[in-house]
Amino acid sequence: METSAKLFISGKPGTGKSVLTAHMIDMIRKKEEDAGHRGVLLYYFCGADPAADQYSDVRQEASSKAILMTLLRQIVSGMSLQHSRSLRGDEYVSASGHGMLSELGLRTRIATLLESFDTIRIVIDAVDRCENRAFQQDGLIPWILNNMTARARILLIGCQDPHVTNLVAGLPTIVMGSDGTTQSNLEAYARHVVQITWTR
């Protein structure tokens, strides 16, 4: 399997995609800690708790703003870890524009802050559960795929969906198998994907 900066993992519901994602995030986090360089891991589980998304107009969809706010928190947290000090509340409020930044403002802030990292890993699980406008030409998912720094490694996970399929056309894709996948199979597969496909 060839190394790629972008990867899409798809499969039917119940095939273990989110479990695989959790294992991969855990492994990537450990690799980043062991590497000793300035890296950041950003992730969002779109299907985790859509009811908790205060920015979404649709109950079962994750809003772009909720995703961006979470990624921003993770970046600021990663910056404080890099400097071996605890994150002050005013630093996050300052970074997020007091929570009042528009989606475009959040994107700009995130892109600026990511410049201070050597490696960037972005994982979006259940991408098919994002709000429809996230897939539009100027939406969040195309922005992540097309406008992130060259140091970014991007992993999208989700069910096949017309919006997703159009955006990931041409990306390396792994299709998860049957719903009888065991925990040990998923752990082994996660190690394989992280080691072979998604590392530098």
Coordinates of N, CA, C and O in Angstrom, one line a residue, residues 8 31 41 66-67 75-76 85 105-106 132 147 150 164 167:
F8 N -9.3 7.9 2.6 CA -10.7 7.8 2.9 C -11.0 6.3 3.2 O -10.6 5.4 2.5
K31 N 2.4 7.7 18.8 CA 3.5 7.9 17.9 C 4.0 9.4 18.0 O 5.2 9.6 17.9
L41 N -2.5 16.4 16.7 CA -3.5 15.5 16.2 C -4.8 16.2 16.4 O -5.2 16.5 17.5
A66 N -19.1 23.6 14.9 CA -18.8 22.7 16.0 C -17.5 22.0 15.8 O -16.6 21.8 16.7
I67 N -17.3 21.5 14.5 CA -16.1 20.8 14.2 C -14.9 21.8 14.3 O -13.9 21.4 14.9
I75 N -5.9 22.4 18.9 CA -4.7 23.1 18.5 C -4.1 23.9 19.7 O -2.9 23.8 20.0
V76 N -5.0 24.6 20.4 CA -4.5 25.5 21.5 C -4.0 24.6 22.6 O -2.9 24.8 23.2
R85 N 3.3 23.8 29.6 CA 2.6 24.6 30.6 C 1.1 24.4 30.4 O 0.6 24.0 29.3
G105 N -13.8 33.0 9.9 CA -12.8 33.5 10.9 C -12.1 32.3 11.6 O -10.9 32.4 11.9
L106 N -12.9 31.3 12.0 CA -12.3 30.1 12.6 C -11.3 29.4 11.7 O -10.2 29.0 12.1
N132 N -25.0 19.2 5.3 CA -24.9 19.2 3.9 C -24.0 20.4 3.3 O -23.2 20.2 2.4
N147 N -7.0 23.0 1.3 CA -6.3 24.2 1.7 C -5.5 24.0 2.9 O -4.9 25.0 3.4
A150 N 0.9 21.6 3.4 CA 1.4 20.4 2.9 C 1.9 19.4 4.0 O 2.0 18.2 3.7
V164 N -20.1 12.7 0.0 CA -18.8 12.2 0.3 C -18.1 11.7 -0.9 O -16.9 12.0 -1.2
L167 N -16.5 14.2 -3.2 CA -15.3 14.8 -2.6 C -14.1 14.0 -2.6 O -13.0 14.4 -2.7

